[in-house]
Amino acid sequence: MSGTDTIAAIASAPGAAGVGVVRVSGPAVPAIARTLLGRAPRPRHAHLLALRDADDALIDRGLLLHFPAPASYTGEHVLELQGHGSAVLLDALLRRVCQLGARLARPGEFTERAFLNGKLDLAQAEAVADLIAARSQAGARAALQSMEGVFSRKVEALLRDLIALRVHIEAAIDFPEEEIDFLADPAIGRRLDAVRAELADLLREAKRGLRLNDGLRVVIIGRPNAGKSSLLNALAGSDRAIVNAVAGTTRDVLRESLSLDGIALELADTAGLRETDDEVEREGVRRAQGELQRADVALLVTDAAHAGADVAWFAALPPSVERLVLINKIDLDSTAAHSEQRAGCRWLWASAKTGTGLDALRHELKQLAGAGSGEGAFSARRRHVLALEQVAAQLDLAATALHANRAGELAAEELRQAQHTLGEITGQYTSDDLLGAIFGSFCIGK
Ligand code: GDP
């Protein structure tokens, strides 16, 4: 439903040299436009005018554009006033339109109205905020794809297949005498498996989209003195972490954000994961373990002597975390930099001190972050990935109900829940709390 009142905000960064924009949306727009221009504006036409305050004093000279409902960003009547990019002038303009019947918009309220009016679905609306906040070119490109609906269309396609399958199963349940035969039909199992495969593909793409959006979360682990801080410094090109030859120096979690050729990386250097009696250090180890639960990649820094023992730490990681092993300090025994694949993880030989072999590590990290993922790569948020993981679990239960137990009702119920979970991504099913949280994190004027 359209907003019943009219909202206004400065929609450009005030103070930026050049053009400043005040955006207004709602039913009072045609009247506000007529008052400012002295006549009805032509739709989507740039009128050059003197913008005046209530006392007829000149505020600025600028442009007025009217986008009549419903062909506008919000789906309502929208007015854009373009003036000089001065904060003082834009404030005066904003005050003027508020005198004429608008009120100040809350953060994200324009996009929220666009969502409520069906101009965008929820995943697209989130992509607007992600585009504005993008920290890398690849992230911005991916957010643009989601804003254009690439992700939403895939969710919709999956939803359609899921609904069709559910209807099919429910139809059989209505005829109990045929149900047993029907559920034993391998074709129905194959259809469910096809939906699960489609979901697995989408989940993989969404995870990549999350990395493009949030950056790849890399947690560096290893015993004290392995060279973790040195590596963080070498990658970040600064002396943020303290490099020290006394074991146990890195007691807290240090973070560094960096961009590798347009790909965002979040690096966390943790305390070594050793058993310790030191209270402060034990806290550091606890935090390191917490970091690892949220990581995309665990990068183990070790050396030739300790690698065999240290890889045992990987056993405690959640299965979704990618593993990399860096054999550091190769300058000490003149080993050549190289890399190989061993037992499902990548091993790299390098020196944080001399920088030898670090390009291969950068390349590896960029691949994991989704570099070169192509034109169609879209951005996603953590809530989307969590929803898709939940759908995967629900489809697994549906498959068990169908294949193992021939329990059509149970399978249909799981599919119904999966449908609901998927619908939350695009906003078919939402709570006010969720909408509040999503749009509240936008900036004002968007
Ligand atoms: P952390 O405790 O794992 O963070 O280890 P640090 O980064 O503080 O390094 C411990 C010591 O090892 C320091 O004296 C570093 O200069 C040294 N070191 C780190 N990387 C290398 C390397 O590649 N080669 C050599 N020779 N020394 C290194």
mmCIF file of N, CA, C and O in Angstrom, residues 48-141:
data_model
loop_
_atom_site.group_PDB
_atom_site.id
_atom_site.type_symbol
_atom_site.label_atom_id
_atom_site.label_comp_id
_atom_site.label_asym_id
_atom_site.label_seq_id
_atom_site.Cartn_x
_atom_site.Cartn_y
_atom_site.Cartn_z
ATOM 1 N N LEU A 48 13.453 24.460 -15.373
ATOM 2 C CA LEU A 48 14.407 25.355 -14.702
ATOM 3 C C LEU A 48 13.586 26.419 -13.969
ATOM 4 O O LEU A 48 12.675 27.005 -14.536
ATOM 5 N N LEU A 49 13.877 26.634 -12.687
ATOM 6 C CA LEU A 49 13.052 27.587 -11.945
ATOM 7 C C LEU A 49 13.826 28.232 -10.799
ATOM 8 O O LEU A 49 14.891 27.745 -10.396
ATOM 9 N N ALA A 50 13.258 29.332 -10.314
ATOM 10 C CA ALA A 50 13.766 29.957 -9.090
ATOM 11 C C ALA A 50 13.037 29.298 -7.938
ATOM 12 O O ALA A 50 11.810 29.341 -7.868
ATOM 13 N N LEU A 51 13.805 28.663 -7.034
ATOM 14 C CA LEU A 51 13.183 27.997 -5.880
ATOM 15 C C LEU A 51 13.095 29.023 -4.763
ATOM 16 O O LEU A 51 14.109 29.598 -4.361
ATOM 17 N N ARG A 52 11.880 29.264 -4.273
ATOM 18 C CA ARG A 52 11.670 30.346 -3.308
ATOM 19 C C ARG A 52 11.100 29.830 -2.001
ATOM 20 O O ARG A 52 10.362 28.841 -1.986
ATOM 21 N N ASP A 53 11.368 30.538 -0.898
ATOM 22 C CA ASP A 53 10.812 30.138 0.388
ATOM 23 C C ASP A 53 9.413 30.745 0.559
ATOM 24 O O ASP A 53 8.887 31.396 -0.355
ATOM 25 N N ALA A 54 8.830 30.565 1.745
ATOM 26 C CA ALA A 54 7.453 30.997 1.978
ATOM 27 C C ALA A 54 7.298 32.505 1.840
ATOM 28 O O ALA A 54 6.220 33.012 1.504
ATOM 29 N N ASP A 55 8.389 33.258 2.093
ATOM 30 C CA ASP A 55 8.333 34.725 1.972
ATOM 31 C C ASP A 55 8.727 35.207 0.580
ATOM 32 O O ASP A 55 9.045 36.382 0.391
ATOM 33 N N ASP A 56 8.806 34.257 -0.341
ATOM 34 C CA ASP A 56 9.130 34.576 -1.723
ATOM 35 C C ASP A 56 10.611 34.952 -1.919
ATOM 36 O O ASP A 56 10.994 35.455 -2.972
ATOM 37 N N ALA A 57 11.420 34.720 -0.889
ATOM 38 C CA ALA A 57 12.854 35.002 -1.048
ATOM 39 C C ALA A 57 13.512 33.854 -1.809
ATOM 40 O O ALA A 57 13.117 32.695 -1.642
ATOM 41 N N LEU A 58 14.493 34.174 -2.639
ATOM 42 C CA LEU A 58 15.155 33.157 -3.468
ATOM 43 C C LEU A 58 16.001 32.225 -2.601
ATOM 44 O O LEU A 58 16.822 32.684 -1.808
ATOM 45 N N ILE A 59 15.784 30.909 -2.740
ATOM 46 C CA ILE A 59 16.644 29.932 -2.052
ATOM 47 C C ILE A 59 17.775 29.523 -2.986
ATOM 48 O O ILE A 59 18.946 29.531 -2.634
ATOM 49 N N ASP A 60 17.403 29.178 -4.208
ATOM 50 C CA ASP A 60 18.390 28.658 -5.152
ATOM 51 C C ASP A 60 17.726 28.675 -6.536
ATOM 52 O O ASP A 60 16.510 28.799 -6.649
ATOM 53 N N ARG A 61 18.552 28.555 -7.555
ATOM 54 C CA ARG A 61 18.000 28.362 -8.893
ATOM 55 C C ARG A 61 18.339 26.932 -9.287
ATOM 56 O O ARG A 61 19.480 26.497 -9.128
ATOM 57 N N GLY A 62 17.342 26.189 -9.735
ATOM 58 C CA GLY A 62 17.617 24.771 -9.996
ATOM 59 C C GLY A 62 16.575 24.136 -10.894
ATOM 60 O O GLY A 62 15.860 24.828 -11.623
ATOM 61 N N LEU A 63 16.492 22.827 -10.820
ATOM 62 C CA LEU A 63 15.591 22.063 -11.683
ATOM 63 C C LEU A 63 14.526 21.357 -10.853
ATOM 64 O O LEU A 63 14.789 20.939 -9.721
ATOM 65 N N LEU A 64 13.350 21.240 -11.446
ATOM 66 C CA LEU A 64 12.249 20.502 -10.805
ATOM 67 C C LEU A 64 11.797 19.410 -11.765
ATOM 68 O O LEU A 64 11.563 19.670 -12.946
ATOM 69 N N LEU A 65 11.704 18.202 -11.250
ATOM 70 C CA LEU A 65 11.213 17.080 -12.057
ATOM 71 C C LEU A 65 10.098 16.369 -11.321
ATOM 72 O O LEU A 65 10.250 16.041 -10.142
ATOM 73 N N HIS A 66 9.009 16.123 -12.039
ATOM 74 C CA HIS A 66 7.878 15.401 -11.448
ATOM 75 C C HIS A 66 7.715 14.051 -12.142
ATOM 76 O O HIS A 66 7.616 13.989 -13.368
ATOM 77 N N PHE A 67 7.741 12.973 -11.343
ATOM 78 C CA PHE A 67 7.485 11.626 -11.855
ATOM 79 C C PHE A 67 6.133 11.195 -11.299
ATOM 80 O O PHE A 67 6.032 10.812 -10.133
ATOM 81 N N PRO A 68 5.058 11.296 -12.125
ATOM 82 C CA PRO A 68 3.736 10.946 -11.587
ATOM 83 C C PRO A 68 3.645 9.461 -11.234
ATOM 84 O O PRO A 68 4.291 8.630 -11.858
ATOM 85 N N ALA A 69 2.844 9.143 -10.225
ATOM 86 C CA ALA A 69 2.570 7.746 -9.866
ATOM 87 C C ALA A 69 1.850 7.085 -11.043
ATOM 88 O O ALA A 69 1.084 7.754 -11.740
ATOM 89 N N PRO A 70 2.064 5.806 -11.318
ATOM 90 C CA PRO A 70 2.934 4.903 -10.552
ATOM 91 C C PRO A 70 4.336 4.743 -11.163
ATOM 92 O O PRO A 70 5.101 3.940 -10.662
ATOM 93 N N ALA A 71 4.634 5.510 -12.223
ATOM 94 C CA ALA A 71 5.912 5.297 -12.925
ATOM 95 C C ALA A 71 7.033 6.081 -12.253
ATOM 96 O O ALA A 71 7.560 7.046 -12.807
ATOM 97 N N SER A 72 7.356 5.703 -11.026
ATOM 98 C CA SER A 72 8.413 6.394 -10.297
ATOM 99 C C SER A 72 9.145 5.373 -9.428
ATOM 100 O O SER A 72 8.718 4.220 -9.334
ATOM 101 N N TYR A 73 10.215 5.802 -8.784
ATOM 102 C CA TYR A 73 11.007 4.880 -7.953
ATOM 103 C C TYR A 73 10.149 4.241 -6.857
ATOM 104 O O TYR A 73 10.202 3.031 -6.628
ATOM 105 N N THR A 74 9.329 5.068 -6.174
ATOM 106 C CA THR A 74 8.527 4.546 -5.061
ATOM 107 C C THR A 74 7.173 4.009 -5.518
ATOM 108 O O THR A 74 6.479 3.361 -4.750
ATOM 109 N N GLY A 75 6.785 4.341 -6.743
ATOM 110 C CA GLY A 75 5.445 3.987 -7.200
ATOM 111 C C GLY A 75 4.429 5.069 -6.846
ATOM 112 O O GLY A 75 3.265 4.981 -7.220
ATOM 113 N N GLU A 76 4.872 6.082 -6.088
ATOM 114 C CA GLU A 76 4.010 7.215 -5.732
ATOM 115 C C GLU A 76 4.397 8.412 -6.606
ATOM 116 O O GLU A 76 5.351 8.352 -7.368
ATOM 117 N N HIS A 77 3.702 9.534 -6.441
ATOM 118 C CA HIS A 77 4.162 10.773 -7.060
ATOM 119 C C HIS A 77 5.512 11.130 -6.456
ATOM 120 O O HIS A 77 5.660 11.144 -5.228
ATOM 121 N N VAL A 78 6.488 11.375 -7.300
ATOM 122 C CA VAL A 78 7.819 11.733 -6.796
ATOM 123 C C VAL A 78 8.245 13.069 -7.400
ATOM 124 O O VAL A 78 8.013 13.343 -8.580
ATOM 125 N N LEU A 79 8.849 13.889 -6.553
ATOM 126 C CA LEU A 79 9.371 15.181 -6.995
ATOM 127 C C LEU A 79 10.856 15.206 -6.700
ATOM 128 O O LEU A 79 11.278 14.820 -5.608
ATOM 129 N N GLU A 80 11.643 15.640 -7.669
ATOM 130 C CA GLU A 80 13.072 15.830 -7.405
ATOM 131 C C GLU A 80 13.421 17.276 -7.664
ATOM 132 O O GLU A 80 13.117 17.825 -8.734
ATOM 133 N N LEU A 81 14.045 17.882 -6.666
ATOM 134 C CA LEU A 81 14.496 19.263 -6.811
ATOM 135 C C LEU A 81 16.009 19.239 -6.820
ATOM 136 O O LEU A 81 16.634 18.761 -5.876
ATOM 137 N N GLN A 82 16.586 19.706 -7.900
ATOM 138 C CA GLN A 82 18.045 19.719 -7.996
ATOM 139 C C GLN A 82 18.542 21.142 -7.853
ATOM 140 O O GLN A 82 18.092 22.036 -8.572
ATOM 141 N N GLY A 83 19.429 21.330 -6.896
ATOM 142 C CA GLY A 83 20.003 22.654 -6.707
ATOM 143 C C GLY A 83 21.504 22.536 -6.590
ATOM 144 O O GLY A 83 22.083 21.500 -6.935
ATOM 145 N N HIS A 84 22.117 23.588 -6.088
ATOM 146 C CA HIS A 84 23.558 23.519 -5.881
ATOM 147 C C HIS A 84 23.822 22.671 -4.648
ATOM 148 O O HIS A 84 23.023 22.654 -3.722
ATOM 149 N N GLY A 85 24.959 21.962 -4.646
ATOM 150 C CA GLY A 85 25.172 20.940 -3.607
ATOM 151 C C GLY A 85 25.560 21.486 -2.241
ATOM 152 O O GLY A 85 26.306 20.830 -1.527
ATOM 153 N N SER A 86 25.047 22.649 -1.873
ATOM 154 C CA SER A 86 25.423 23.192 -0.568
ATOM 155 C C SER A 86 24.465 22.715 0.513
ATOM 156 O O SER A 86 23.244 22.676 0.321
ATOM 157 N N ALA A 87 25.017 22.340 1.665
ATOM 158 C CA ALA A 87 24.193 21.827 2.755
ATOM 159 C C ALA A 87 23.180 22.882 3.200
ATOM 160 O O ALA A 87 22.026 22.562 3.496
ATOM 161 N N VAL A 88 23.575 24.144 3.216
ATOM 162 C CA VAL A 88 22.680 25.221 3.674
ATOM 163 C C VAL A 88 21.493 25.354 2.718
ATOM 164 O O VAL A 88 20.330 25.418 3.152
ATOM 165 N N LEU A 89 21.783 25.380 1.417
ATOM 166 C CA LEU A 89 20.696 25.520 0.435
ATOM 167 C C LEU A 89 19.774 24.304 0.458
ATOM 168 O O LEU A 89 18.549 24.442 0.384
ATOM 169 N N LEU A 90 20.377 23.122 0.566
ATOM 170 C CA LEU A 90 19.551 21.907 0.561
ATOM 171 C C LEU A 90 18.664 21.851 1.805
ATOM 172 O O LEU A 90 17.506 21.439 1.729
ATOM 173 N N ASP A 91 19.197 22.301 2.937
ATOM 174 C CA ASP A 91 18.382 22.352 4.161
ATOM 175 C C ASP A 91 17.208 23.307 3.980
ATOM 176 O O ASP A 91 16.078 23.005 4.394
ATOM 177 N N ALA A 92 17.468 24.454 3.365
ATOM 178 C CA ALA A 92 16.406 25.442 3.157
ATOM 179 C C ALA A 92 15.329 24.868 2.230
ATOM 180 O O ALA A 92 14.127 25.043 2.458
ATOM 181 N N LEU A 93 15.772 24.140 1.202
ATOM 182 C CA LEU A 93 14.821 23.526 0.265
ATOM 183 C C LEU A 93 13.974 22.468 0.963
ATOM 184 O O LEU A 93 12.755 22.379 0.759
ATOM 185 N N LEU A 94 14.660 21.677 1.805
ATOM 186 C CA LEU A 94 13.969 20.611 2.540
ATOM 187 C C LEU A 94 12.925 21.225 3.475
ATOM 188 O O LEU A 94 11.793 20.741 3.580
ATOM 189 N N ARG A 95 13.319 22.316 4.149
ATOM 190 C CA ARG A 95 12.383 22.999 5.051
ATOM 191 C C ARG A 95 11.165 23.495 4.273
ATOM 192 O O ARG A 95 10.031 23.375 4.715
ATOM 193 N N ARG A 96 11.434 24.029 3.076
ATOM 194 C CA ARG A 96 10.358 24.574 2.249
ATOM 195 C C ARG A 96 9.339 23.485 1.886
ATOM 196 O O ARG A 96 8.138 23.677 2.023
ATOM 197 N N VAL A 97 9.809 22.319 1.409
ATOM 198 C CA VAL A 97 8.842 21.276 1.029
ATOM 199 C C VAL A 97 8.134 20.720 2.260
ATOM 200 O O VAL A 97 6.979 20.288 2.176
ATOM 201 N N CYS A 98 8.790 20.776 3.419
ATOM 202 C CA CYS A 98 8.111 20.328 4.646
ATOM 203 C C CYS A 98 7.013 21.321 5.042
ATOM 204 O O CYS A 98 5.942 20.918 5.497
ATOM 205 N N GLN A 99 7.250 22.630 4.822
ATOM 206 C CA GLN A 99 6.183 23.618 5.065
ATOM 207 C C GLN A 99 4.991 23.350 4.154
ATOM 208 O O GLN A 99 3.851 23.597 4.508
ATOM 209 N N LEU A 100 5.292 22.820 2.963
ATOM 210 C CA LEU A 100 4.224 22.602 1.980
ATOM 211 C C LEU A 100 3.541 21.242 2.150
ATOM 212 O O LEU A 100 2.775 20.821 1.291
ATOM 213 N N GLY A 101 3.855 20.529 3.237
ATOM 214 C CA GLY A 101 3.081 19.321 3.509
ATOM 215 C C GLY A 101 3.857 18.022 3.582
ATOM 216 O O GLY A 101 3.251 16.966 3.814
ATOM 217 N N ALA A 102 5.170 18.067 3.385
ATOM 218 C CA ALA A 102 5.942 16.819 3.511
ATOM 219 C C ALA A 102 6.493 16.716 4.932
ATOM 220 O O ALA A 102 6.500 17.692 5.673
ATOM 221 N N ARG A 103 6.927 15.526 5.306
ATOM 222 C CA ARG A 103 7.657 15.364 6.566
ATOM 223 C C ARG A 103 9.002 14.711 6.245
ATOM 224 O O ARG A 103 9.188 14.145 5.165
ATOM 225 N N LEU A 104 9.939 14.775 7.204
ATOM 226 C CA LEU A 104 11.254 14.189 6.972
ATOM 227 C C LEU A 104 11.145 12.671 6.855
ATOM 228 O O LEU A 104 10.463 12.040 7.659
ATOM 229 N N ALA A 105 11.811 12.134 5.867
ATOM 230 C CA ALA A 105 11.769 10.682 5.661
ATOM 231 C C ALA A 105 12.676 9.977 6.659
ATOM 232 O O ALA A 105 13.696 10.521 7.063
ATOM 233 N N ARG A 106 12.291 8.780 7.049
ATOM 234 C CA ARG A 106 13.176 7.935 7.864
ATOM 235 C C ARG A 106 14.199 7.275 6.941
ATOM 236 O O ARG A 106 13.989 7.217 5.721
ATOM 237 N N PRO A 107 15.283 6.714 7.518
ATOM 238 C CA PRO A 107 16.252 6.012 6.664
ATOM 239 C C PRO A 107 15.567 4.918 5.853
ATOM 240 O O PRO A 107 14.734 4.186 6.389
ATOM 241 N N GLY A 108 15.882 4.841 4.573
ATOM 242 C CA GLY A 108 15.362 3.759 3.739
ATOM 243 C C GLY A 108 13.890 3.853 3.396
ATOM 244 O O GLY A 108 13.338 2.949 2.783
ATOM 245 N N GLU A 109 13.234 4.958 3.762
ATOM 246 C CA GLU A 109 11.775 4.988 3.606
ATOM 247 C C GLU A 109 11.341 5.046 2.138
ATOM 248 O O GLU A 109 10.277 4.522 1.783
ATOM 249 N N PHE A 110 12.142 5.668 1.284
ATOM 250 C CA PHE A 110 11.778 5.688 -0.145
ATOM 251 C C PHE A 110 11.797 4.268 -0.699
ATOM 252 O O PHE A 110 10.872 3.833 -1.394
ATOM 253 N N THR A 111 12.871 3.528 -0.374
ATOM 254 C CA THR A 111 12.990 2.166 -0.882
ATOM 255 C C THR A 111 11.938 1.255 -0.232
ATOM 256 O O THR A 111 11.401 0.356 -0.879
ATOM 257 N N GLU A 112 11.626 1.522 1.040
ATOM 258 C CA GLU A 112 10.582 0.736 1.709
ATOM 259 C C GLU A 112 9.247 0.925 0.989
ATOM 260 O O GLU A 112 8.502 -0.026 0.744
ATOM 261 N N ARG A 113 8.958 2.172 0.598
ATOM 262 C CA ARG A 113 7.704 2.422 -0.134
ATOM 263 C C ARG A 113 7.735 1.736 -1.496
ATOM 264 O O ARG A 113 6.735 1.191 -1.954
ATOM 265 N N ALA A 114 8.911 1.752 -2.140
ATOM 266 C CA ALA A 114 9.043 1.049 -3.433
ATOM 267 C C ALA A 114 8.725 -0.430 -3.243
ATOM 268 O O ALA A 114 8.028 -1.042 -4.058
ATOM 269 N N PHE A 115 9.214 -1.006 -2.132
ATOM 270 C CA PHE A 115 8.944 -2.422 -1.829
ATOM 271 C C PHE A 115 7.448 -2.641 -1.568
ATOM 272 O O PHE A 115 6.825 -3.534 -2.140
ATOM 273 N N LEU A 116 6.869 -1.768 -0.720
ATOM 274 C CA LEU A 116 5.454 -1.941 -0.367
ATOM 275 C C LEU A 116 4.550 -1.746 -1.579
ATOM 276 O O LEU A 116 3.470 -2.322 -1.657
ATOM 277 N N ASN A 117 5.012 -0.964 -2.555
ATOM 278 C CA ASN A 117 4.217 -0.747 -3.762
ATOM 279 C C ASN A 117 4.548 -1.729 -4.877
ATOM 280 O O ASN A 117 4.115 -1.559 -6.014
ATOM 281 N N GLY A 118 5.369 -2.747 -4.554
ATOM 282 C CA GLY A 118 5.652 -3.790 -5.535
ATOM 283 C C GLY A 118 6.620 -3.384 -6.630
ATOM 284 O O GLY A 118 6.709 -4.043 -7.669
ATOM 285 N N LYS A 119 7.372 -2.296 -6.430
ATOM 286 C CA LYS A 119 8.350 -1.877 -7.437
ATOM 287 C C LYS A 119 9.609 -2.737 -7.368
ATOM 288 O O LYS A 119 10.326 -2.891 -8.355
ATOM 289 N N LEU A 120 9.909 -3.213 -6.185
ATOM 290 C CA LEU A 120 11.085 -4.048 -5.935
ATOM 291 C C LEU A 120 10.652 -5.129 -4.969
ATOM 292 O O LEU A 120 9.764 -4.891 -4.148
ATOM 293 N N ASP A 121 11.287 -6.300 -5.028
ATOM 294 C CA ASP A 121 11.041 -7.240 -3.933
ATOM 295 C C ASP A 121 12.100 -6.982 -2.861
ATOM 296 O O ASP A 121 12.955 -6.106 -3.011
ATOM 297 N N LEU A 122 12.037 -7.759 -1.795
ATOM 298 C CA LEU A 122 12.890 -7.451 -0.639
ATOM 299 C C LEU A 122 14.373 -7.654 -0.958
ATOM 300 O O LEU A 122 15.218 -6.844 -0.562
ATOM 301 N N ALA A 123 14.691 -8.720 -1.682
ATOM 302 C CA ALA A 123 16.107 -8.973 -2.010
ATOM 303 C C ALA A 123 16.644 -7.839 -2.887
ATOM 304 O O ALA A 123 17.804 -7.428 -2.748
ATOM 305 N N GLN A 124 15.813 -7.328 -3.784
ATOM 306 C CA GLN A 124 16.245 -6.200 -4.629
ATOM 307 C C GLN A 124 16.443 -4.938 -3.795
ATOM 308 O O GLN A 124 17.384 -4.180 -4.001
ATOM 309 N N ALA A 125 15.521 -4.713 -2.852
ATOM 310 C CA ALA A 125 15.634 -3.529 -1.995
ATOM 311 C C ALA A 125 16.914 -3.592 -1.163
ATOM 312 O O ALA A 125 17.624 -2.594 -1.014
ATOM 313 N N GLU A 126 17.233 -4.782 -0.660
ATOM 314 C CA GLU A 126 18.472 -4.938 0.122
ATOM 315 C C GLU A 126 19.685 -4.654 -0.763
ATOM 316 O O GLU A 126 20.683 -4.095 -0.312
ATOM 317 N N ALA A 127 19.575 -5.047 -2.038
ATOM 318 C CA ALA A 127 20.700 -4.829 -2.950
ATOM 319 C C ALA A 127 20.950 -3.337 -3.193
ATOM 320 O O ALA A 127 22.084 -2.936 -3.475
ATOM 321 N N VAL A 128 19.900 -2.515 -3.079
ATOM 322 C CA VAL A 128 20.090 -1.061 -3.213
ATOM 323 C C VAL A 128 21.059 -0.579 -2.131
ATOM 324 O O VAL A 128 22.033 0.130 -2.407
ATOM 325 N N ALA A 129 20.805 -1.016 -0.888
ATOM 326 C CA ALA A 129 21.685 -0.626 0.227
ATOM 327 C C ALA A 129 23.078 -1.215 0.039
ATOM 328 O O ALA A 129 24.086 -0.558 0.315
ATOM 329 N N ASP A 130 23.148 -2.459 -0.464
ATOM 330 C CA ASP A 130 24.450 -3.099 -0.648
ATOM 331 C C ASP A 130 25.256 -2.408 -1.740
ATOM 332 O O ASP A 130 26.478 -2.313 -1.660
ATOM 333 N N LEU A 131 24.547 -1.931 -2.756
ATOM 334 C CA LEU A 131 25.230 -1.212 -3.833
ATOM 335 C C LEU A 131 25.855 0.075 -3.286
ATOM 336 O O LEU A 131 27.012 0.399 -3.570
ATOM 337 N N ILE A 132 25.080 0.789 -2.466
ATOM 338 C CA ILE A 132 25.582 2.047 -1.902
ATOM 339 C C ILE A 132 26.781 1.776 -0.987
ATOM 340 O O ILE A 132 27.736 2.542 -0.955
ATOM 341 N N ALA A 133 26.729 0.649 -0.272
ATOM 342 C CA ALA A 133 27.785 0.351 0.711
ATOM 343 C C ALA A 133 28.948 -0.456 0.128
ATOM 344 O O ALA A 133 29.895 -0.751 0.836
ATOM 345 N N ALA A 134 28.864 -0.807 -1.164
ATOM 346 C CA ALA A 134 29.870 -1.725 -1.737
ATOM 347 C C ALA A 134 31.284 -1.187 -1.552
ATOM 348 O O ALA A 134 31.537 -0.006 -1.738
ATOM 349 N N ARG A 135 32.201 -2.088 -1.148
ATOM 350 C CA ARG A 135 33.582 -1.674 -0.900
ATOM 351 C C ARG A 135 34.522 -2.131 -2.000
ATOM 352 O O ARG A 135 35.717 -1.917 -1.929
ATOM 353 N N SER A 136 34.006 -2.836 -2.969
ATOM 354 C CA SER A 136 34.863 -3.285 -4.065
ATOM 355 C C SER A 136 34.049 -3.232 -5.355
ATOM 356 O O SER A 136 32.822 -3.244 -5.330
ATOM 357 N N GLN A 137 34.780 -3.190 -6.478
ATOM 358 C CA GLN A 137 34.090 -3.148 -7.777
ATOM 359 C C GLN A 137 33.285 -4.414 -8.001
ATOM 360 O O GLN A 137 32.154 -4.373 -8.487
ATOM 361 N N ALA A 138 33.893 -5.553 -7.641
ATOM 362 C CA ALA A 138 33.183 -6.822 -7.846
ATOM 363 C C ALA A 138 31.910 -6.847 -6.991
ATOM 364 O O ALA A 138 30.873 -7.332 -7.430
ATOM 365 N N GLY A 139 31.995 -6.294 -5.776
ATOM 366 C CA GLY A 139 30.833 -6.242 -4.891
ATOM 367 C C GLY A 139 29.745 -5.347 -5.463
ATOM 368 O O GLY A 139 28.562 -5.678 -5.416
ATOM 369 N N ALA A 140 30.144 -4.209 -6.025
ATOM 370 C CA ALA A 140 29.170 -3.280 -6.601
ATOM 371 C C ALA A 140 28.487 -3.915 -7.815
ATOM 372 O O ALA A 140 27.270 -3.810 -7.983
ATOM 373 N N ARG A 141 29.289 -4.602 -8.642
ATOM 374 C CA ARG A 141 28.715 -5.251 -9.826
ATOM 375 C C ARG A 141 27.700 -6.307 -9.405
ATOM 376 O O ARG A 141 26.623 -6.425 -9.977
#
